[in-house]
mmCIF file of N, CA and C in Angstrom:
data_model
loop_
_atom_site.group_PDB
_atom_site.id
_atom_site.type_symbol
_atom_site.label_atom_id
_atom_site.label_comp_id
_atom_site.label_asym_id
_atom_site.label_seq_id
_atom_site.Cartn_x
_atom_site.Cartn_y
_atom_site.Cartn_z
ATOM 1 N N UNK A 1 -117.984 149.370 102.729
ATOM 2 C CA UNK A 1 -118.922 148.334 102.293
ATOM 3 C C UNK A 1 -118.693 147.143 103.229
ATOM 4 N N UNK A 2 -119.716 146.643 103.802
ATOM 5 C CA UNK A 2 -119.709 145.479 104.668
ATOM 6 C C UNK A 2 -120.637 144.416 104.127
ATOM 7 N N UNK A 3 -120.101 143.240 103.847
ATOM 8 C CA UNK A 3 -120.907 142.099 103.323
ATOM 9 C C UNK A 3 -121.662 142.519 102.009
ATOM 10 N N UNK A 4 -121.088 143.295 101.214
ATOM 11 C CA UNK A 4 -121.667 143.753 99.965
ATOM 12 C C UNK A 4 -122.761 144.798 100.069
ATOM 13 N N UNK A 5 -122.906 145.389 101.297
ATOM 14 C CA UNK A 5 -123.861 146.464 101.486
ATOM 15 C C UNK A 5 -123.187 147.824 101.716
ATOM 16 N N UNK A 6 -123.746 148.866 101.130
ATOM 17 C CA UNK A 6 -123.256 150.205 101.245
ATOM 18 C C UNK A 6 -123.619 150.682 102.594
ATOM 19 N N UNK A 7 -122.620 151.271 103.254
ATOM 20 C CA UNK A 7 -122.838 151.698 104.642
ATOM 21 C C UNK A 7 -122.678 153.209 104.789
ATOM 22 N N UNK A 8 -123.115 153.771 105.852
ATOM 23 C CA UNK A 8 -123.011 155.141 106.360
ATOM 24 C C UNK A 8 -122.567 156.177 105.339
ATOM 25 N N UNK A 9 -121.302 156.564 105.432
ATOM 26 C CA UNK A 9 -120.806 157.707 104.631
ATOM 27 C C UNK A 9 -120.947 157.430 103.052
ATOM 28 N N UNK A 10 -120.802 156.168 102.654
ATOM 29 C CA UNK A 10 -120.947 155.883 101.268
ATOM 30 C C UNK A 10 -122.389 156.057 100.783
ATOM 31 N N UNK A 11 -123.279 155.608 101.654
ATOM 32 C CA UNK A 11 -124.721 155.703 101.337
ATOM 33 C C UNK A 11 -125.109 157.175 101.263
ATOM 34 N N UNK A 12 -124.625 158.038 102.222
ATOM 35 C CA UNK A 12 -124.934 159.358 102.271
ATOM 36 C C UNK A 12 -124.351 160.069 101.018
ATOM 37 N N UNK A 13 -123.136 159.728 100.594
ATOM 38 C CA UNK A 13 -122.553 160.388 99.461
ATOM 39 C C UNK A 13 -123.366 160.002 98.212
ATOM 40 N N UNK A 14 -123.818 158.783 98.152
ATOM 41 C CA UNK A 14 -124.675 158.300 96.979
ATOM 42 C C UNK A 14 -126.027 159.145 96.995
ATOM 43 N N UNK A 15 -126.582 159.273 98.164
ATOM 44 C CA UNK A 15 -127.858 159.965 98.264
ATOM 45 C C UNK A 15 -127.693 161.421 97.831
ATOM 46 N N UNK A 16 -126.633 162.090 98.290
ATOM 47 C CA UNK A 16 -126.421 163.510 97.907
ATOM 48 C C UNK A 16 -126.175 163.597 96.404
ATOM 49 N N UNK A 17 -125.426 162.720 95.842
ATOM 50 C CA UNK A 17 -125.172 162.729 94.385
ATOM 51 C C UNK A 17 -126.484 162.502 93.586
ATOM 52 N N UNK A 18 -127.265 161.676 94.048
ATOM 53 C CA UNK A 18 -128.593 161.399 93.394
ATOM 54 C C UNK A 18 -129.472 162.622 93.481
ATOM 55 N N UNK A 19 -129.491 163.266 94.665
ATOM 56 C CA UNK A 19 -130.329 164.449 94.790
ATOM 57 C C UNK A 19 -129.778 165.617 93.936
ATOM 58 N N UNK A 20 -128.491 165.801 93.878
ATOM 59 C CA UNK A 20 -127.916 166.785 92.991
ATOM 60 C C UNK A 20 -128.229 166.538 91.533
ATOM 61 N N UNK A 21 -128.162 165.294 91.126
ATOM 62 C CA UNK A 21 -128.551 164.923 89.679
ATOM 63 C C UNK A 21 -130.037 165.218 89.479
ATOM 64 N N UNK A 22 -130.951 164.936 90.374
ATOM 65 C CA UNK A 22 -132.328 165.231 90.293
ATOM 66 C C UNK A 22 -132.569 166.676 90.161
ATOM 67 N N UNK A 23 -131.879 167.480 91.008
ATOM 68 C CA UNK A 23 -132.059 168.979 90.935
ATOM 69 C C UNK A 23 -131.552 169.460 89.611
ATOM 70 N N UNK A 24 -130.462 169.036 89.092
ATOM 71 C CA UNK A 24 -129.976 169.453 87.876
ATOM 72 C C UNK A 24 -130.902 169.168 86.759
ATOM 73 N N UNK A 25 -131.458 167.928 86.761
ATOM 74 C CA UNK A 25 -132.434 167.518 85.670
ATOM 75 C C UNK A 25 -133.719 168.443 85.836
ATOM 76 N N UNK A 26 -134.144 168.688 87.050
ATOM 77 C CA UNK A 26 -135.293 169.550 87.183
ATOM 78 C C UNK A 26 -135.027 170.911 86.616
ATOM 79 N N UNK A 27 -133.893 171.510 86.870
ATOM 80 C CA UNK A 27 -133.529 172.816 86.332
ATOM 81 C C UNK A 27 -133.539 172.753 84.854
ATOM 82 N N UNK A 28 -133.052 171.670 84.304
ATOM 83 C CA UNK A 28 -133.034 171.569 82.839
ATOM 84 C C UNK A 28 -134.431 171.460 82.196
ATOM 85 N N UNK A 29 -135.359 170.725 82.919
ATOM 86 C CA UNK A 29 -136.746 170.645 82.452
ATOM 87 C C UNK A 29 -137.423 171.956 82.651
ATOM 88 N N UNK A 30 -137.215 172.712 83.667
ATOM 89 C CA UNK A 30 -137.780 174.009 83.902
ATOM 90 C C UNK A 30 -137.262 175.037 82.788
ATOM 91 N N UNK A 31 -135.989 174.940 82.514
ATOM 92 C CA UNK A 31 -135.437 175.819 81.432
ATOM 93 C C UNK A 31 -136.077 175.482 80.127
ATOM 94 N N UNK A 32 -136.327 174.259 79.785
ATOM 95 C CA UNK A 32 -136.992 173.837 78.590
ATOM 96 C C UNK A 32 -138.437 174.355 78.609
ATOM 97 N N UNK A 33 -139.110 174.269 79.784
ATOM 98 C CA UNK A 33 -140.452 174.803 79.875
ATOM 99 C C UNK A 33 -140.559 176.303 79.603
ATOM 100 N N UNK A 34 -139.509 177.072 80.071
ATOM 101 C CA UNK A 34 -139.503 178.477 79.836
ATOM 102 C C UNK A 34 -139.311 178.757 78.352
ATOM 103 N N UNK A 35 -138.527 178.027 77.670
ATOM 104 C CA UNK A 35 -138.367 178.140 76.207
ATOM 105 C C UNK A 35 -139.736 177.920 75.551
ATOM 106 N N UNK A 36 -140.435 176.962 76.008
ATOM 107 C CA UNK A 36 -141.774 176.671 75.418
ATOM 108 C C UNK A 36 -142.716 177.865 75.652
ATOM 109 N N UNK A 37 -142.691 178.437 76.854
ATOM 110 C CA UNK A 37 -143.582 179.607 77.192
ATOM 111 C C UNK A 37 -143.118 180.773 76.284
ATOM 112 N N UNK A 38 -141.850 181.053 76.159
ATOM 113 C CA UNK A 38 -141.383 182.202 75.300
ATOM 114 C C UNK A 38 -141.774 181.966 73.891
ATOM 115 N N UNK A 39 -141.661 180.761 73.383
ATOM 116 C CA UNK A 39 -142.018 180.538 71.945
ATOM 117 C C UNK A 39 -143.528 180.652 71.752
ATOM 118 N N UNK A 40 -144.288 180.182 72.738
ATOM 119 C CA UNK A 40 -145.777 180.351 72.632
ATOM 120 C C UNK A 40 -146.176 181.817 72.653
ATOM 121 N N UNK A 41 -145.587 182.552 73.524
ATOM 122 C CA UNK A 41 -145.889 184.047 73.668
ATOM 123 C C UNK A 41 -145.415 184.766 72.405
ATOM 124 N N UNK A 42 -144.284 184.368 71.848
ATOM 125 C CA UNK A 42 -143.769 185.024 70.603
ATOM 126 C C UNK A 42 -144.748 184.814 69.437
ATOM 127 N N UNK A 43 -145.507 183.726 69.479
ATOM 128 C CA UNK A 43 -146.561 183.531 68.513
ATOM 129 C C UNK A 43 -147.812 184.248 68.777
ATOM 130 N N UNK A 44 -147.909 184.934 69.977
ATOM 131 C CA UNK A 44 -149.162 185.609 70.287
ATOM 132 C C UNK A 44 -150.182 184.733 70.903
ATOM 133 N N UNK A 45 -149.747 183.580 71.499
ATOM 134 C CA UNK A 45 -150.659 182.571 72.012
ATOM 135 C C UNK A 45 -150.602 182.703 73.536
ATOM 136 N N UNK A 46 -151.835 182.634 74.056
ATOM 137 C CA UNK A 46 -152.000 182.708 75.506
ATOM 138 C C UNK A 46 -152.009 181.344 76.218
ATOM 139 N N UNK A 47 -152.238 181.450 77.485
ATOM 140 C CA UNK A 47 -152.277 180.301 78.406
ATOM 141 C C UNK A 47 -153.314 179.178 78.008
ATOM 142 N N UNK A 48 -154.374 179.622 77.262
ATOM 143 C CA UNK A 48 -155.383 178.760 76.822
ATOM 144 C C UNK A 48 -155.057 178.136 75.418
ATOM 145 N N UNK A 49 -153.831 178.380 74.899
ATOM 146 C CA UNK A 49 -153.447 177.952 73.622
ATOM 147 C C UNK A 49 -154.202 178.568 72.463
ATOM 148 N N UNK A 50 -154.775 179.727 72.704
ATOM 149 C CA UNK A 50 -155.537 180.555 71.731
ATOM 150 C C UNK A 50 -154.809 181.916 71.627
ATOM 151 N N UNK A 51 -155.077 182.634 70.481
ATOM 152 C CA UNK A 51 -154.489 183.908 70.348
ATOM 153 C C UNK A 51 -154.869 184.827 71.524
ATOM 154 N N UNK A 52 -153.868 185.625 72.039
ATOM 155 C CA UNK A 52 -154.053 186.505 73.093
ATOM 156 C C UNK A 52 -154.907 187.736 72.584
ATOM 157 N N UNK A 53 -155.527 188.404 73.488
ATOM 158 C CA UNK A 53 -156.259 189.738 73.199
ATOM 159 C C UNK A 53 -155.298 190.645 72.445
ATOM 160 N N UNK A 54 -155.947 191.415 71.562
ATOM 161 C CA UNK A 54 -155.151 192.429 70.838
ATOM 162 C C UNK A 54 -154.663 193.581 71.814
ATOM 163 N N UNK A 55 -153.623 194.222 71.429
ATOM 164 C CA UNK A 55 -153.118 195.382 72.127
ATOM 165 C C UNK A 55 -154.191 196.414 72.121
ATOM 166 N N UNK A 56 -154.195 197.327 73.066
ATOM 167 C CA UNK A 56 -155.085 198.511 73.001
ATOM 168 C C UNK A 56 -154.629 199.353 71.842
ATOM 169 N N UNK A 57 -155.590 200.108 71.205
ATOM 170 C CA UNK A 57 -155.242 200.972 69.998
ATOM 171 C C UNK A 57 -154.098 201.936 70.445
ATOM 172 N N UNK A 58 -154.142 202.490 71.481
ATOM 173 C CA UNK A 58 -153.040 203.520 71.886
ATOM 174 C C UNK A 58 -151.692 202.841 71.988
ATOM 175 N N UNK A 59 -151.660 201.647 72.633
ATOM 176 C CA UNK A 59 -150.393 200.938 72.854
ATOM 177 C C UNK A 59 -149.912 200.426 71.438
ATOM 178 N N UNK A 60 -150.823 199.899 70.643
ATOM 179 C CA UNK A 60 -150.467 199.454 69.334
ATOM 180 C C UNK A 60 -149.841 200.505 68.523
ATOM 181 N N UNK A 61 -150.391 201.731 68.617
ATOM 182 C CA UNK A 61 -149.851 202.901 67.872
ATOM 183 C C UNK A 61 -148.393 203.196 68.305
ATOM 184 N N UNK A 62 -148.221 203.220 69.662
ATOM 185 C CA UNK A 62 -146.849 203.491 70.190
ATOM 186 C C UNK A 62 -145.886 202.406 69.765
ATOM 187 N N UNK A 63 -146.326 201.160 69.825
ATOM 188 C CA UNK A 63 -145.463 200.065 69.466
ATOM 189 C C UNK A 63 -145.127 200.104 68.016
ATOM 190 N N UNK A 64 -146.035 200.398 67.135
ATOM 191 C CA UNK A 64 -145.876 200.502 65.706
ATOM 192 C C UNK A 64 -144.863 201.650 65.402
ATOM 193 N N UNK A 65 -144.977 202.732 66.106
ATOM 194 C CA UNK A 65 -144.094 203.855 65.910
ATOM 195 C C UNK A 65 -142.666 203.549 66.168
ATOM 196 N N UNK A 66 -142.489 202.542 67.048
ATOM 197 C CA UNK A 66 -141.112 202.067 67.390
ATOM 198 C C UNK A 66 -140.638 200.927 66.466
ATOM 199 N N UNK A 67 -141.374 200.685 65.422
ATOM 200 C CA UNK A 67 -140.992 199.676 64.419
ATOM 201 C C UNK A 67 -141.397 198.245 64.845
ATOM 202 N N UNK A 68 -142.196 198.028 65.840
ATOM 203 C CA UNK A 68 -142.531 196.730 66.399
ATOM 204 C C UNK A 68 -143.882 196.290 65.668
ATOM 205 N N UNK A 69 -144.023 194.959 65.583
ATOM 206 C CA UNK A 69 -145.234 194.418 65.011
ATOM 207 C C UNK A 69 -146.362 194.606 65.943
ATOM 208 N N UNK A 70 -147.567 194.746 65.513
ATOM 209 C CA UNK A 70 -148.747 194.938 66.378
ATOM 210 C C UNK A 70 -149.914 193.975 66.042
ATOM 211 N N UNK A 71 -149.772 193.090 65.140
ATOM 212 C CA UNK A 71 -150.793 192.170 64.664
ATOM 213 C C UNK A 71 -151.135 191.142 65.763
ATOM 214 N N UNK A 72 -150.176 190.765 66.541
ATOM 215 C CA UNK A 72 -150.434 189.816 67.600
ATOM 216 C C UNK A 72 -149.746 190.266 68.886
ATOM 217 N N UNK A 73 -150.350 189.959 69.996
ATOM 218 C CA UNK A 73 -149.864 190.352 71.352
ATOM 219 C C UNK A 73 -148.732 189.415 71.673
ATOM 220 N N UNK A 74 -147.490 189.786 71.443
ATOM 221 C CA UNK A 74 -146.322 188.989 71.693
ATOM 222 C C UNK A 74 -145.517 189.441 72.911
ATOM 223 N N UNK A 75 -146.025 190.483 73.624
ATOM 224 C CA UNK A 75 -145.353 190.956 74.807
ATOM 225 C C UNK A 75 -143.898 191.254 74.668
ATOM 226 N N UNK A 76 -143.494 191.786 73.561
ATOM 227 C CA UNK A 76 -142.053 192.076 73.374
ATOM 228 C C UNK A 76 -141.770 193.497 72.790
ATOM 229 N N UNK A 77 -142.159 194.448 73.569
ATOM 230 C CA UNK A 77 -141.743 195.855 73.160
ATOM 231 C C UNK A 77 -140.253 195.981 73.229
ATOM 232 N N UNK A 78 -139.678 195.542 74.363
ATOM 233 C CA UNK A 78 -138.213 195.601 74.487
ATOM 234 C C UNK A 78 -137.584 194.167 74.569
ATOM 235 N N UNK A 79 -138.394 193.221 75.055
ATOM 236 C CA UNK A 79 -137.925 191.883 75.285
ATOM 237 C C UNK A 79 -137.471 191.645 76.708
ATOM 238 N N UNK A 80 -137.335 192.699 77.471
ATOM 239 C CA UNK A 80 -136.799 192.642 78.876
ATOM 240 C C UNK A 80 -137.657 191.746 79.743
ATOM 241 N N UNK A 81 -138.983 191.870 79.700
ATOM 242 C CA UNK A 81 -139.854 191.157 80.567
ATOM 243 C C UNK A 81 -139.721 189.644 80.365
ATOM 244 N N UNK A 82 -139.887 189.188 79.113
ATOM 245 C CA UNK A 82 -139.725 187.771 78.820
ATOM 246 C C UNK A 82 -138.282 187.276 78.930
ATOM 247 N N UNK A 83 -137.334 188.104 78.753
ATOM 248 C CA UNK A 83 -135.924 187.780 78.968
ATOM 249 C C UNK A 83 -135.580 187.655 80.386
ATOM 250 N N UNK A 84 -136.344 188.265 81.281
ATOM 251 C CA UNK A 84 -136.070 188.122 82.691
ATOM 252 C C UNK A 84 -136.680 186.886 83.343
ATOM 253 N N UNK A 85 -137.492 186.152 82.608
ATOM 254 C CA UNK A 85 -138.018 184.866 83.153
ATOM 255 C C UNK A 85 -136.907 183.956 83.436
ATOM 256 N N UNK A 86 -136.790 183.363 84.584
ATOM 257 C CA UNK A 86 -135.717 182.402 84.862
ATOM 258 C C UNK A 86 -136.094 181.424 85.912
ATOM 259 N N UNK A 87 -135.384 180.349 86.057
ATOM 260 C CA UNK A 87 -135.544 179.329 87.119
ATOM 261 C C UNK A 87 -134.805 179.996 88.363
ATOM 262 N N UNK A 88 -135.526 180.228 89.371
ATOM 263 C CA UNK A 88 -135.006 180.817 90.597
ATOM 264 C C UNK A 88 -134.339 179.885 91.498
ATOM 265 N N UNK A 89 -135.023 178.704 91.709
ATOM 266 C CA UNK A 89 -134.542 177.776 92.766
ATOM 267 C C UNK A 89 -135.268 176.513 92.586
ATOM 268 N N UNK A 90 -134.586 175.444 93.088
ATOM 269 C CA UNK A 90 -135.175 174.094 93.251
ATOM 270 C C UNK A 90 -135.230 173.863 94.778
ATOM 271 N N UNK A 91 -136.392 173.609 95.278
ATOM 272 C CA UNK A 91 -136.547 173.444 96.682
ATOM 273 C C UNK A 91 -137.021 172.041 97.057
ATOM 274 N N UNK A 92 -136.439 171.390 98.009
ATOM 275 C CA UNK A 92 -136.858 170.105 98.506
ATOM 276 C C UNK A 92 -138.050 170.312 99.419
ATOM 277 N N UNK A 93 -139.150 169.608 99.083
ATOM 278 C CA UNK A 93 -140.323 169.763 99.944
ATOM 279 C C UNK A 93 -140.514 168.369 100.629
ATOM 280 N N UNK A 94 -139.485 168.007 101.367
ATOM 281 C CA UNK A 94 -139.444 166.728 101.985
ATOM 282 C C UNK A 94 -138.305 165.903 101.459
ATOM 283 N N UNK A 95 -138.416 164.638 101.620
ATOM 284 C CA UNK A 95 -137.246 163.821 101.214
ATOM 285 C C UNK A 95 -137.230 163.530 99.750
ATOM 286 N N UNK A 96 -138.363 163.355 99.113
ATOM 287 C CA UNK A 96 -138.402 162.991 97.700
ATOM 288 C C UNK A 96 -139.382 163.863 96.850
ATOM 289 N N UNK A 97 -139.758 165.040 97.358
ATOM 290 C CA UNK A 97 -140.554 165.932 96.616
ATOM 291 C C UNK A 97 -139.744 167.252 96.371
ATOM 292 N N UNK A 98 -139.792 167.790 95.119
ATOM 293 C CA UNK A 98 -139.143 168.975 94.848
ATOM 294 C C UNK A 98 -140.090 169.985 94.112
ATOM 295 N N UNK A 99 -139.837 171.296 94.287
ATOM 296 C CA UNK A 99 -140.562 172.351 93.643
ATOM 297 C C UNK A 99 -139.552 173.193 92.917
ATOM 298 N N UNK A 100 -139.943 173.661 91.717
ATOM 299 C CA UNK A 100 -139.049 174.549 90.962
ATOM 300 C C UNK A 100 -139.687 175.903 90.938
ATOM 301 N N UNK A 101 -139.011 176.877 91.354
ATOM 302 C CA UNK A 101 -139.588 178.251 91.369
ATOM 303 C C UNK A 101 -139.140 178.973 90.059
ATOM 304 N N UNK A 102 -140.121 179.476 89.365
ATOM 305 C CA UNK A 102 -139.811 180.278 88.188
ATOM 306 C C UNK A 102 -140.295 181.743 88.438
ATOM 307 N N UNK A 103 -139.460 182.694 88.087
ATOM 308 C CA UNK A 103 -139.897 184.070 88.357
ATOM 309 C C UNK A 103 -139.375 185.015 87.313
ATOM 310 N N UNK A 104 -139.720 186.268 87.465
ATOM 311 C CA UNK A 104 -139.171 187.318 86.634
ATOM 312 C C UNK A 104 -138.105 188.056 87.474
ATOM 313 N N UNK A 105 -137.092 188.533 86.690
ATOM 314 C CA UNK A 105 -135.905 189.102 87.406
ATOM 315 C C UNK A 105 -135.959 190.430 88.104
ATOM 316 N N UNK A 106 -136.933 191.237 87.761
ATOM 317 C CA UNK A 106 -136.901 192.593 88.294
ATOM 318 C C UNK A 106 -138.328 193.115 88.535
ATOM 319 N N UNK A 107 -138.446 194.144 89.366
ATOM 320 C CA UNK A 107 -139.773 194.562 89.727
ATOM 321 C C UNK A 107 -140.572 195.113 88.573
ATOM 322 N N UNK A 108 -139.954 195.812 87.660
ATOM 323 C CA UNK A 108 -140.670 196.391 86.469
ATOM 324 C C UNK A 108 -141.174 195.207 85.577
ATOM 325 N N UNK A 109 -140.387 194.167 85.448
ATOM 326 C CA UNK A 109 -140.896 193.022 84.627
ATOM 327 C C UNK A 109 -142.048 192.344 85.346
ATOM 328 N N UNK A 110 -142.047 192.262 86.635
ATOM 329 C CA UNK A 110 -143.109 191.633 87.379
ATOM 330 C C UNK A 110 -144.352 192.491 87.200
ATOM 331 N N UNK A 111 -144.233 193.715 87.286
ATOM 332 C CA UNK A 111 -145.360 194.649 87.165
ATOM 333 C C UNK A 111 -145.971 194.453 85.702
ATOM 334 N N UNK A 112 -145.162 194.539 84.674
ATOM 335 C CA UNK A 112 -145.686 194.289 83.270
ATOM 336 C C UNK A 112 -146.303 192.953 83.163
ATOM 337 N N UNK A 113 -145.654 191.942 83.669
ATOM 338 C CA UNK A 113 -146.197 190.549 83.589
ATOM 339 C C UNK A 113 -147.568 190.485 84.202
ATOM 340 N N UNK A 114 -147.752 191.089 85.352
ATOM 341 C CA UNK A 114 -149.041 190.999 86.075
ATOM 342 C C UNK A 114 -150.069 191.764 85.281
ATOM 343 N N UNK A 115 -149.762 192.925 84.731
ATOM 344 C CA UNK A 115 -150.736 193.623 83.972
ATOM 345 C C UNK A 115 -151.198 192.830 82.780
ATOM 346 N N UNK A 116 -150.177 192.248 82.035
ATOM 347 C CA UNK A 116 -150.564 191.467 80.875
ATOM 348 C C UNK A 116 -151.261 190.163 81.251
ATOM 349 N N UNK A 117 -150.891 189.587 82.379
ATOM 350 C CA UNK A 117 -151.685 188.424 82.870
ATOM 351 C C UNK A 117 -153.146 188.667 83.152
ATOM 352 N N UNK A 118 -153.417 189.896 83.692
ATOM 353 C CA UNK A 118 -154.732 190.261 83.953
ATOM 354 C C UNK A 118 -155.500 190.650 82.660
ATOM 355 N N UNK A 119 -154.784 191.121 81.705
ATOM 356 C CA UNK A 119 -155.397 191.550 80.420
ATOM 357 C C UNK A 119 -155.668 190.317 79.509
ATOM 358 N N UNK A 120 -154.687 189.498 79.439
ATOM 359 C CA UNK A 120 -154.733 188.277 78.569
ATOM 360 C C UNK A 120 -153.818 187.269 79.133
ATOM 361 N N UNK A 121 -154.301 186.323 79.938
ATOM 362 C CA UNK A 121 -153.424 185.364 80.619
ATOM 363 C C UNK A 121 -152.385 184.655 79.695
ATOM 364 N N UNK A 122 -151.071 184.708 80.166
ATOM 365 C CA UNK A 122 -150.015 184.109 79.391
ATOM 366 C C UNK A 122 -149.015 183.374 80.275
ATOM 367 N N UNK A 123 -148.872 183.827 81.541
ATOM 368 C CA UNK A 123 -147.905 183.262 82.410
ATOM 369 C C UNK A 123 -148.359 181.910 82.953
ATOM 370 N N UNK A 124 -147.643 180.874 82.793
ATOM 371 C CA UNK A 124 -147.991 179.562 83.216
ATOM 372 C C UNK A 124 -147.783 178.598 82.137
ATOM 373 N N UNK A 125 -148.254 177.379 82.289
ATOM 374 C CA UNK A 125 -148.067 176.396 81.291
ATOM 375 C C UNK A 125 -149.379 175.972 80.617
ATOM 376 N N UNK A 126 -149.489 176.155 79.365
ATOM 377 C CA UNK A 126 -150.659 175.805 78.588
ATOM 378 C C UNK A 126 -150.613 174.213 78.441
ATOM 379 N N UNK A 127 -151.669 173.683 77.882
ATOM 380 C CA UNK A 127 -151.736 172.243 77.614
ATOM 381 C C UNK A 127 -150.557 171.847 76.619
ATOM 382 N N UNK A 128 -150.261 172.610 75.649
ATOM 383 C CA UNK A 128 -149.231 172.311 74.714
ATOM 384 C C UNK A 128 -147.886 172.497 75.407
ATOM 385 N N UNK A 129 -147.743 173.466 76.318
ATOM 386 C CA UNK A 129 -146.432 173.585 77.102
ATOM 387 C C UNK A 129 -146.296 172.328 77.905
ATOM 388 N N UNK A 130 -147.389 171.869 78.553
ATOM 389 C CA UNK A 130 -147.259 170.648 79.348
ATOM 390 C C UNK A 130 -146.831 169.417 78.612
ATOM 391 N N UNK A 131 -147.276 169.326 77.337
ATOM 392 C CA UNK A 131 -146.798 168.248 76.441
ATOM 393 C C UNK A 131 -145.288 168.379 76.267
ATOM 394 N N UNK A 132 -144.741 169.593 76.039
ATOM 395 C CA UNK A 132 -143.347 169.876 75.891
ATOM 396 C C UNK A 132 -142.627 169.481 77.194
ATOM 397 N N UNK A 133 -143.213 169.852 78.307
ATOM 398 C CA UNK A 133 -142.594 169.575 79.628
ATOM 399 C C UNK A 133 -142.503 168.010 79.812
ATOM 400 N N UNK A 134 -143.544 167.327 79.477
ATOM 401 C CA UNK A 134 -143.537 165.838 79.550
ATOM 402 C C UNK A 134 -142.459 165.276 78.716
ATOM 403 N N UNK A 135 -142.319 165.694 77.502
ATOM 404 C CA UNK A 135 -141.276 165.230 76.628
ATOM 405 C C UNK A 135 -139.900 165.494 77.181
ATOM 406 N N UNK A 136 -139.652 166.742 77.733
ATOM 407 C CA UNK A 136 -138.389 167.137 78.380
ATOM 408 C C UNK A 136 -138.107 166.279 79.518
ATOM 409 N N UNK A 137 -139.135 166.010 80.306
ATOM 410 C CA UNK A 137 -138.941 165.214 81.565
ATOM 411 C C UNK A 137 -138.481 163.780 81.134
ATOM 412 N N UNK A 138 -139.061 163.261 80.071
ATOM 413 C CA UNK A 138 -138.639 161.909 79.639
ATOM 414 C C UNK A 138 -137.224 161.979 79.163
ATOM 415 N N UNK A 139 -136.854 163.063 78.449
ATOM 416 C CA UNK A 139 -135.462 163.180 77.958
ATOM 417 C C UNK A 139 -134.457 163.262 79.120
ATOM 418 N N UNK A 140 -134.770 164.002 80.180
ATOM 419 C CA UNK A 140 -133.861 164.230 81.249
ATOM 420 C C UNK A 140 -133.865 163.134 82.346
ATOM 421 N N UNK A 141 -134.962 162.485 82.477
ATOM 422 C CA UNK A 141 -135.096 161.506 83.562
ATOM 423 C C UNK A 141 -135.170 160.040 82.982
ATOM 424 N N UNK A 142 -135.253 159.974 81.621
ATOM 425 C CA UNK A 142 -135.418 158.614 81.008
ATOM 426 C C UNK A 142 -136.910 158.144 81.151
ATOM 427 N N UNK A 143 -137.251 157.382 80.202
ATOM 428 C CA UNK A 143 -138.602 156.850 80.307
ATOM 429 C C UNK A 143 -139.364 156.922 79.020
#
């Protein structure tokens, strides 16, 4: 520190710590967002905050035979697909912009997710999810 000003290495250390804290907070917000998506889907609610399309009669019959509920499309025959949703990475898109990548963990889950997305959109953030994300952002970043 010279004349009360932070210099070189100290400034760089502070910048890196700040970026690390921002990334950690973004991961926490994204994890909260995934919880919101999972809870919405568990209720059988799609991306438009309305009930998802019913299962096909054949699939509903197979699902019921396995002891699973069929009244709402909750995408949980085994739970693997929704369970594989995770925060993959936080990427810096420049000096002060970040992106958070959310994905599914395996090829089979991605295939099932795509099929269900085409049948009754669910993957993404609904308006109610966005409200939860805003609240989480305020919690993690202050405000």
